[in-house]
Short mmCIF file of C-alpha atoms in Angstrom, two decimals:
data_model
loop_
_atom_site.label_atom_id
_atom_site.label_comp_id
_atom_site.label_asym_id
_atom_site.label_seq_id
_atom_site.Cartn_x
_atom_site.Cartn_y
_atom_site.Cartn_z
CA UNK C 1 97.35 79.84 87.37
CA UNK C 2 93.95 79.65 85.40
CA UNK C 3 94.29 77.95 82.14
CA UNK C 4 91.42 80.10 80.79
CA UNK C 5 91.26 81.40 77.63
CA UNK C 6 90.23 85.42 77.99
CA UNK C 7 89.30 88.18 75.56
CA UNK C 8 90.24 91.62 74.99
CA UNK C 9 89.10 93.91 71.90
CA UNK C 10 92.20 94.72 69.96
CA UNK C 11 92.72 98.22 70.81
CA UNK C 12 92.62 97.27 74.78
CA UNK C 13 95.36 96.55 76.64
CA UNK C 14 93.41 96.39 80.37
CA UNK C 15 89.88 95.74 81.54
CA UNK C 16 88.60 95.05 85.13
CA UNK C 17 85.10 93.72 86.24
CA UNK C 18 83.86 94.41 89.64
CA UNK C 19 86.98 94.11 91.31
CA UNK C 20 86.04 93.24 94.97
CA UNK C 21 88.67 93.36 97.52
CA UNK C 22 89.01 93.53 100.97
CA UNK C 23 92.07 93.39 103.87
CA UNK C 24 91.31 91.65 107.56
CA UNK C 25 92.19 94.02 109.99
CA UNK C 26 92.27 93.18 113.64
CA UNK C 27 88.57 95.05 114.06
CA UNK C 28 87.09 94.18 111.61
CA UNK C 29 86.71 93.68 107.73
CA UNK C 30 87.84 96.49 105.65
CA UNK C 31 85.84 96.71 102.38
CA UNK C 32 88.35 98.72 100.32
CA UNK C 33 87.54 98.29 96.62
CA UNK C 34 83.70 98.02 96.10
CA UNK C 35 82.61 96.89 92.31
CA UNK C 36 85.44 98.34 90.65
CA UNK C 37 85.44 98.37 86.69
CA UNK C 38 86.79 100.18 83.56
CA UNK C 39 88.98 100.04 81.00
CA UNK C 40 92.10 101.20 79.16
CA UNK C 41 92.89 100.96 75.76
CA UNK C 42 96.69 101.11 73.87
CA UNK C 43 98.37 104.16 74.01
CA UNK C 44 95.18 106.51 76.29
CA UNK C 45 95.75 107.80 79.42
CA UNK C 46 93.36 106.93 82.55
CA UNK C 47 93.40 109.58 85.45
CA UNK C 48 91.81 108.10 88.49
CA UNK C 49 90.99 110.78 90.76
CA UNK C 50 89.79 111.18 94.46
CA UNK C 51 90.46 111.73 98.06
CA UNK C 52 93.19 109.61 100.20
CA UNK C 53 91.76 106.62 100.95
CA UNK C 54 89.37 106.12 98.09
CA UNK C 55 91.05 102.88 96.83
CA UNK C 56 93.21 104.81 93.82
CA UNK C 57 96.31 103.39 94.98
CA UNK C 58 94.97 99.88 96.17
CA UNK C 59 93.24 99.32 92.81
CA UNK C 60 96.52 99.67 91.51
CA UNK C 61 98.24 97.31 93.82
CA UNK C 62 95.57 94.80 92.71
CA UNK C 63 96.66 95.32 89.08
CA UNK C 64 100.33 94.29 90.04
CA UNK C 65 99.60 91.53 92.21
CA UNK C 66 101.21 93.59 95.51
CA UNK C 67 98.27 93.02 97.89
CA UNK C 68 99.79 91.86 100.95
CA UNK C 69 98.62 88.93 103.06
CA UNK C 70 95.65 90.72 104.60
CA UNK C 71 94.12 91.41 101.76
CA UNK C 72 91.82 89.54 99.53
CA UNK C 73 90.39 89.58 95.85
CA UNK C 74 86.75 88.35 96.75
CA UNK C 75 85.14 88.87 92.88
CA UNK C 76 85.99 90.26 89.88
CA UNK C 77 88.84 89.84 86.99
CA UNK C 78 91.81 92.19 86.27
CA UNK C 79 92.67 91.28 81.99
CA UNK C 80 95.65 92.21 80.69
CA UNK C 81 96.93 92.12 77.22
CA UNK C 82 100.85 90.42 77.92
CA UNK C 83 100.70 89.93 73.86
CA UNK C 84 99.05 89.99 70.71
CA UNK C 85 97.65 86.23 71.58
CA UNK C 86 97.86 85.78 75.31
CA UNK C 87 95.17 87.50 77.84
CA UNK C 88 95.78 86.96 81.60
CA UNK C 89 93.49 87.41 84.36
CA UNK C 90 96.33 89.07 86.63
CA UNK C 91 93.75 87.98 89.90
CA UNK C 92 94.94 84.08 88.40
CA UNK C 93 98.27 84.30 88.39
CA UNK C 94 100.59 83.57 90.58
CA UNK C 95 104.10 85.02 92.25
CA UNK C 96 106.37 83.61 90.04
CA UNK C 97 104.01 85.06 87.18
CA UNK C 98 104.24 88.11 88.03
CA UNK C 99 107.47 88.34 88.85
CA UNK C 100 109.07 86.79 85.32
CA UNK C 101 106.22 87.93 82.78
CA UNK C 102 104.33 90.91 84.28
CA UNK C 103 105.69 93.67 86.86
CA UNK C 104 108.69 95.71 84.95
CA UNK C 105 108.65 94.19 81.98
CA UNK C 106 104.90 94.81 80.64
CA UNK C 107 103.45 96.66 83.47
CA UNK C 108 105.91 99.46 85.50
CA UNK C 109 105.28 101.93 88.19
CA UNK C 110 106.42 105.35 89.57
CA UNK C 111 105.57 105.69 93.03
CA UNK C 112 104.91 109.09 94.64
CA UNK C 113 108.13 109.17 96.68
CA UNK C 114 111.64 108.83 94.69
CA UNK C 115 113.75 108.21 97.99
CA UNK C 116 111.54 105.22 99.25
CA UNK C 117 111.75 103.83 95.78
CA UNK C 118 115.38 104.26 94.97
CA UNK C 119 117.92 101.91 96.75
CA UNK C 120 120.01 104.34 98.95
CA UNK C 121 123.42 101.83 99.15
CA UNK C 122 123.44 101.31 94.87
CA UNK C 123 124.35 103.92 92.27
CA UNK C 124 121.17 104.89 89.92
CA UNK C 125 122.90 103.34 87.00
CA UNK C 126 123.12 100.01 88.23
CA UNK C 127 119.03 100.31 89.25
CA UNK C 128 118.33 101.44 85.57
CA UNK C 129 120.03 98.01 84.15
CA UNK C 130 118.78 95.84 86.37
CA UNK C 131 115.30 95.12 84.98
CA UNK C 132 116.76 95.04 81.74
CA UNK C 133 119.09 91.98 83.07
CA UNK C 134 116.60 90.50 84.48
CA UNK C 135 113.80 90.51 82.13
CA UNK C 136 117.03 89.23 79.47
CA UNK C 137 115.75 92.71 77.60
CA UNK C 138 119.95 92.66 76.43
CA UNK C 139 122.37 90.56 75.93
CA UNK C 140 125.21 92.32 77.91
CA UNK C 141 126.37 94.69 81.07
CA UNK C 142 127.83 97.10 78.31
CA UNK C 143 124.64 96.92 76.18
CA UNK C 144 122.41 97.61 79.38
CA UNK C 145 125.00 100.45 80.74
CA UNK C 146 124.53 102.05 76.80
CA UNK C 147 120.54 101.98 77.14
CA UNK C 148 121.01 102.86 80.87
CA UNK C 149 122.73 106.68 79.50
CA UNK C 150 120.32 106.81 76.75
CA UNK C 151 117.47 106.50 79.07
CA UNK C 152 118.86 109.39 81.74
CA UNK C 153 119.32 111.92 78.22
CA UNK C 154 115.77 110.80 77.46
CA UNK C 155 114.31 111.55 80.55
CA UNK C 156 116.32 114.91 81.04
CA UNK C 157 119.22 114.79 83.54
CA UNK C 158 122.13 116.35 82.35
CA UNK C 159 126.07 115.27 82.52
CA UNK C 160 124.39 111.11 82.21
CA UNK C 161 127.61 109.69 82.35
CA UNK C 162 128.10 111.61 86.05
CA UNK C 163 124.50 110.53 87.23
CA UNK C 164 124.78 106.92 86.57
CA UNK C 165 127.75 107.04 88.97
CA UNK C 166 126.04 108.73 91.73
CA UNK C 167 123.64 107.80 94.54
CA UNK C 168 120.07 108.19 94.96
CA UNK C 169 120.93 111.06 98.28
CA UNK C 170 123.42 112.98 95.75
CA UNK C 171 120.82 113.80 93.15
CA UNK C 172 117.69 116.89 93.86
CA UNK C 173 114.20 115.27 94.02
CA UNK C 174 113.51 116.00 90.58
CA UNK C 175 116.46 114.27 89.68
CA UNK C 176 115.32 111.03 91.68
CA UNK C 177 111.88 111.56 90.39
CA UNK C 178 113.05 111.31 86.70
CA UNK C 179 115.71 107.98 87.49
CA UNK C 180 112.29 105.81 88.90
CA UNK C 181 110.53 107.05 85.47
CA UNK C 182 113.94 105.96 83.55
CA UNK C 183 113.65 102.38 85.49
CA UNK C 184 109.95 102.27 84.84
CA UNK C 185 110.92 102.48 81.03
CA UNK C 186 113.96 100.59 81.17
CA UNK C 187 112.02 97.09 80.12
CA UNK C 188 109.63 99.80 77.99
CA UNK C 189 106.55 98.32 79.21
CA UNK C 190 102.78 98.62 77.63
CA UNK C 191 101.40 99.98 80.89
CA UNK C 192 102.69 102.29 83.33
CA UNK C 193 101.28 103.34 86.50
CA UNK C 194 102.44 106.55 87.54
CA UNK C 195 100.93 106.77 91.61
CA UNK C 196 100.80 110.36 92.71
CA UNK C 197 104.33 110.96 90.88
CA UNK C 198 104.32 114.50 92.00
CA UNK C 199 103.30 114.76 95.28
CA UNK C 200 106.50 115.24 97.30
CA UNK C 201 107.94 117.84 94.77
CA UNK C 202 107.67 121.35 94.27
CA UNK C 203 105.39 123.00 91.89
CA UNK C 204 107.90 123.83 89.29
CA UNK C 205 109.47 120.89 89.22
CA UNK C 206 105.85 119.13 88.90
CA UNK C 207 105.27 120.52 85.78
CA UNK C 208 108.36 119.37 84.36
CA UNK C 209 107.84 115.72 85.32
CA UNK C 210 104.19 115.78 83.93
CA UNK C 211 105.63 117.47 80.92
CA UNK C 212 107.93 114.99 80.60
CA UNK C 213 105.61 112.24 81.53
CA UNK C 214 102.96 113.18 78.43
CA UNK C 215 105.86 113.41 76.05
CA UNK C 216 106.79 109.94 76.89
CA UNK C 217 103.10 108.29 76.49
CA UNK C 218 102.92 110.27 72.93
CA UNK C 219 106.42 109.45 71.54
CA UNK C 220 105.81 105.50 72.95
CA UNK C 221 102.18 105.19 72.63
CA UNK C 222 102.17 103.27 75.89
CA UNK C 223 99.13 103.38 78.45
CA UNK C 224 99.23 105.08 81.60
CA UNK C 225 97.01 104.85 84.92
CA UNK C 226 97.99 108.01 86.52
CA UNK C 227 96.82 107.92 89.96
CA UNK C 228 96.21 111.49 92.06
CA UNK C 229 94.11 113.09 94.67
CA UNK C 230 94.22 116.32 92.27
CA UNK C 231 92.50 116.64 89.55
CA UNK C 232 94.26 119.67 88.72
CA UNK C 233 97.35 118.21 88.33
CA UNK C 234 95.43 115.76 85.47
CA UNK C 235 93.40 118.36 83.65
CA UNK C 236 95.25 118.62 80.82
CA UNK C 237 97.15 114.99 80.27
CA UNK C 238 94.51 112.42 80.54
CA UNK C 239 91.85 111.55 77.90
CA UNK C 240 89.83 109.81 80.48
CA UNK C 241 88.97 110.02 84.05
CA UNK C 242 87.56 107.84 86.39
CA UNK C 243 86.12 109.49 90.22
CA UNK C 244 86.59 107.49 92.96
CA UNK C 245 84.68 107.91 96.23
CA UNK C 246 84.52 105.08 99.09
CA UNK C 247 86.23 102.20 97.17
CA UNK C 248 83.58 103.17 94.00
CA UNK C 249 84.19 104.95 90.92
CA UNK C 250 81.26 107.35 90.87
CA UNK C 251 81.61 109.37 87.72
CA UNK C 252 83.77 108.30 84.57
CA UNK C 253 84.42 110.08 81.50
CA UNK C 254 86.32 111.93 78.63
CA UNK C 255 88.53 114.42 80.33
CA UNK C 256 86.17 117.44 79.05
CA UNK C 257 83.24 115.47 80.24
CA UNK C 258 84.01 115.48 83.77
CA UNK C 259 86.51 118.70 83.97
CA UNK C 260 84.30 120.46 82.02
CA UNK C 261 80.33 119.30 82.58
CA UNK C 262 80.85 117.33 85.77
CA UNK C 263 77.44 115.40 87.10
CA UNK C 264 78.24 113.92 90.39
CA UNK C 265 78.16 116.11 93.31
CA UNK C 266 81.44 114.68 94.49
CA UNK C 267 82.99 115.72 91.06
CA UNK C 268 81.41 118.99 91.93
CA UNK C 269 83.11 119.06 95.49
CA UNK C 270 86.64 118.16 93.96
CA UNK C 271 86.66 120.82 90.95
CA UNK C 272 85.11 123.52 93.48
CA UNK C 273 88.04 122.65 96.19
CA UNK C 274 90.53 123.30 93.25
CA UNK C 275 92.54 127.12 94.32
CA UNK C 276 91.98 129.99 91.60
CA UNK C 277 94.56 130.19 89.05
CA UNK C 278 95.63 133.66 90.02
CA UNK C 279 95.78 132.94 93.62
CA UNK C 280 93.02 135.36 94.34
CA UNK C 281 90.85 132.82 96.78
CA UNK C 282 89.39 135.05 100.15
CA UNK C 283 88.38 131.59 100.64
CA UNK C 284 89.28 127.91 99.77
CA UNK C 285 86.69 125.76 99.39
CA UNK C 286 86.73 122.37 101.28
CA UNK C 287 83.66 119.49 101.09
CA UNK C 288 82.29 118.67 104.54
CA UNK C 289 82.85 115.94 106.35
CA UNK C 290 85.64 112.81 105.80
CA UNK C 291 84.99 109.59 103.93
CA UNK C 292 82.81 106.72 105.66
CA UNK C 293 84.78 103.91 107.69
CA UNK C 294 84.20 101.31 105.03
CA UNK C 295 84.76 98.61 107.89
CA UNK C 296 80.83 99.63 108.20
CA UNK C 297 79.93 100.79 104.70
CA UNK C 298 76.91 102.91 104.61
CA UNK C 299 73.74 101.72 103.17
CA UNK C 300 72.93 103.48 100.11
CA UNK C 301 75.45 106.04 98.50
CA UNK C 302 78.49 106.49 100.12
CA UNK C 303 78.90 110.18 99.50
CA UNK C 304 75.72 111.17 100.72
CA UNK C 305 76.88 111.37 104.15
CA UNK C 306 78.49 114.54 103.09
CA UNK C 307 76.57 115.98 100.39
CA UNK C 308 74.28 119.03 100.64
CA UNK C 309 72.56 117.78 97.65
CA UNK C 310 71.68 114.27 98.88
CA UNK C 311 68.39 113.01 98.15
CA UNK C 312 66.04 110.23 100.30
CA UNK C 313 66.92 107.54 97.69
CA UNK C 314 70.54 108.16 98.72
CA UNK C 315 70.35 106.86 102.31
CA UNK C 316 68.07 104.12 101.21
CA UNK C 317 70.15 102.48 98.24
CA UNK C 318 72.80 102.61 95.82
CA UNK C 319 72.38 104.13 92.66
CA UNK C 320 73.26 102.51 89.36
CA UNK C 321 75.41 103.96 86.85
CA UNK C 322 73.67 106.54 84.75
CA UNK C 323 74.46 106.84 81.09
CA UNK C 324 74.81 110.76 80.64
CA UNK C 325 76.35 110.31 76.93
CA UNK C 326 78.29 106.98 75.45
CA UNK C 327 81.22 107.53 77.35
CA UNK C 328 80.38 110.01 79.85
CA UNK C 329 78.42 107.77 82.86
CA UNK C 330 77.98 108.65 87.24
CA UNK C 331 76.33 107.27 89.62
CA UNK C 332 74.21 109.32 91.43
CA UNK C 333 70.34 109.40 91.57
CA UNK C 334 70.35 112.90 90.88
CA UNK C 335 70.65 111.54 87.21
CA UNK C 336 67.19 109.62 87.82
CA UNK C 337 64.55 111.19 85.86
CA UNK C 338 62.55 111.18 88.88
CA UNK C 339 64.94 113.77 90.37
CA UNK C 340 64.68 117.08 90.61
CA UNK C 341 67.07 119.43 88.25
CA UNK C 342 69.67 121.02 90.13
CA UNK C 343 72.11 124.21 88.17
CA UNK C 344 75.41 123.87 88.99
CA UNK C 345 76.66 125.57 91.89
CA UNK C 346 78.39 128.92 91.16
CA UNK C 347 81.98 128.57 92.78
CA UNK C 348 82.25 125.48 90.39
CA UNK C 349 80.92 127.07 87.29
CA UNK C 350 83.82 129.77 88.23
CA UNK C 351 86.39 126.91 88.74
CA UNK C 352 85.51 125.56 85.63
CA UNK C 353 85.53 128.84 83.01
CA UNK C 354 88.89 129.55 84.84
CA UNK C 355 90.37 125.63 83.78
CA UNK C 356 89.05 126.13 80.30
CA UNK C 357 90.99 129.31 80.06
CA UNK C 358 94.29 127.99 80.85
CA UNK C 359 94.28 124.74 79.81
CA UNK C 360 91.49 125.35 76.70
CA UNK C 361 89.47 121.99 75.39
CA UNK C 362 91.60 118.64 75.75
CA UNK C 363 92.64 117.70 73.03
#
């Protein structure tokens, strides 16, 4: 592992620079994560946004040191706060690293799917304690079974004392969903990565666990990368969000920045694709086309492919990231000054007076 000594600001728990990274597949180089950077500070919560495939997940992988042994890191640095004095570059380090000072103990996960995550032959309680025993985060098996309880009351399941008993197949999905979030917190880590956390459960019980998900980050003031392909499901629990399109982030922002005054024609695509709150849709809207094979990444930008607002200077190269306020930035030339100005289309001005009514102004 590097012996390099790295900086972080003191409010910022997570920074990466052009994260590069690619996996060998057997036709050809897939160039999954293209100049990847932003930021996270203590206690804010990062929504990274976009279709399957965009890199969402992968980035996050990268962060945890679970790329497998087809993929490689070819530039860029992942810092990471571990403590008041000690940085890491998490691209550095090695398994053992990760394994004893990093993944459940400072940085935890919820993955989309509770039953692949769970292990179907133990009983929940036992899978609650045993970060805690291994990170030494007690001192005992009765002082791990005691936060164990606590943790299934904190995270809502009723009767704990019955659910620590039981396995993973005798609980509901919500249920299941709510044990991974009580093992994510078991070592109460300073990040946690919550990776499409809703997707295999039903609308009612999705609001509960993002309900329960935002209470946590307030009462804990830890960080959370929250990972989806909706941004519905995000618009009113991040403070930031970050786009991603082809392996790029393509529009960053303050949550009201992007829900709410969106630049990027891909933004524009997503919000305008999101149904009508009352369910009154003749039509749902859909963007065109599917993402580029990125084992041949297209010259220029990568959305252009499928945009109807595309302009020459897309095909021909990529365009930088344009400031549109201090923390509101895309990239797309349409932001050139050179460009024409374009109004917003109408279906996404409707999309967007209809979010502000139900959710109001982030706050």
């Amino acid at each position: 592992m590097s012996e390099k000594n790295y900086y972080l600001p003191p409010q910022r728990i997570l920074e990466v620079h052009n994260l590069t990274l690619s996996f060998q597949l057997y036709n050809g180089v897939n160039h999954v994560i293209r100049d990847v950077s932003f930021h996270l500070d203590k206690g804010e919560t990062l929504a990274i946004v976009g279709e399957s495939g965009s890199g969402k997940s992968v980035t996050t992988k990268a962060i945890l040191g679970l790329i497998d042994e087809n993929g490689r890191i070819e530039r860029g640095e992942i810092l990471f706060r571990v403590s008041d004095d000690e940085v890491l570059d998490l691209t550095k380090c090695d398994l053992d690293t990760f394994q004893k000072k990093i993944r459940g103990s400072k940085i935890a996960i919820i993955f989309q799917d509770p039953m692949t995550a769970l292990n179907p032959t133990m009983p929940v309680g036992k899978q609650i304690m045993e970060g805690m025993l291994e990170h030494g985060k007690v001192k005992s098996k009765a002082e791990a079974k005691r936060r164990s309880l606590a943790l299934l009351e904190e995270v809502g399941i009723d009767q704990p004392n019955k659910r620590f008993k039981q396995y993973p197949h005798q609980l509901s999905g919500g249920m299941r969903q709510r044990v991974v979030i009580a093992i994510a917190l078991a070592c109460e880590p300073d990040l946690l990565i919550a990776d499409e956390p809703t997707t295999a459960l039903d609308v009612t019980i999705q609001a509960q666990i993002l309900d329960l998900i935002k209470d946590i980050q307030k009462r804990l003031n830890i960080s959370i990368i929250f990972i989806t392909h909706d941004l519905g499901v995000v618009a009113n629990m991040a403070d930031r969000v970050a786009v991603m399109y082809a392996g790029k982030i393509v529009e960053e922002g303050l949550a009201d920045e992007v829900f709410y005054a969106p630049v990027h024609p891909y933004t524009w695509g997503l919000l305008s694709s999101l149904p009508s709150i009352k369910g009154t849709d003749r039509h749902i809207y859909s963007i065109p086309g599917s993402p580029p094979n990125l084992i041949f990444p297209p010259q220029g930008d990568a959305f252009a492919y499928r945009s109807e607002y595309a302009l020459v200077a897309d095909f021909e190269s990529d365009p930088p990231m344009f400031e549109v306020s201090k923390t509101h930035k895309a990239a797309t030339w349409l932001l050139d000054k050179r460009a024409p100005k374009l109004k917003m289309p109408h279906l996404l001005k409707e999309r967007i007076e209809a979010m502000k009514k139900e959710h109001g102004s982030h706050e």
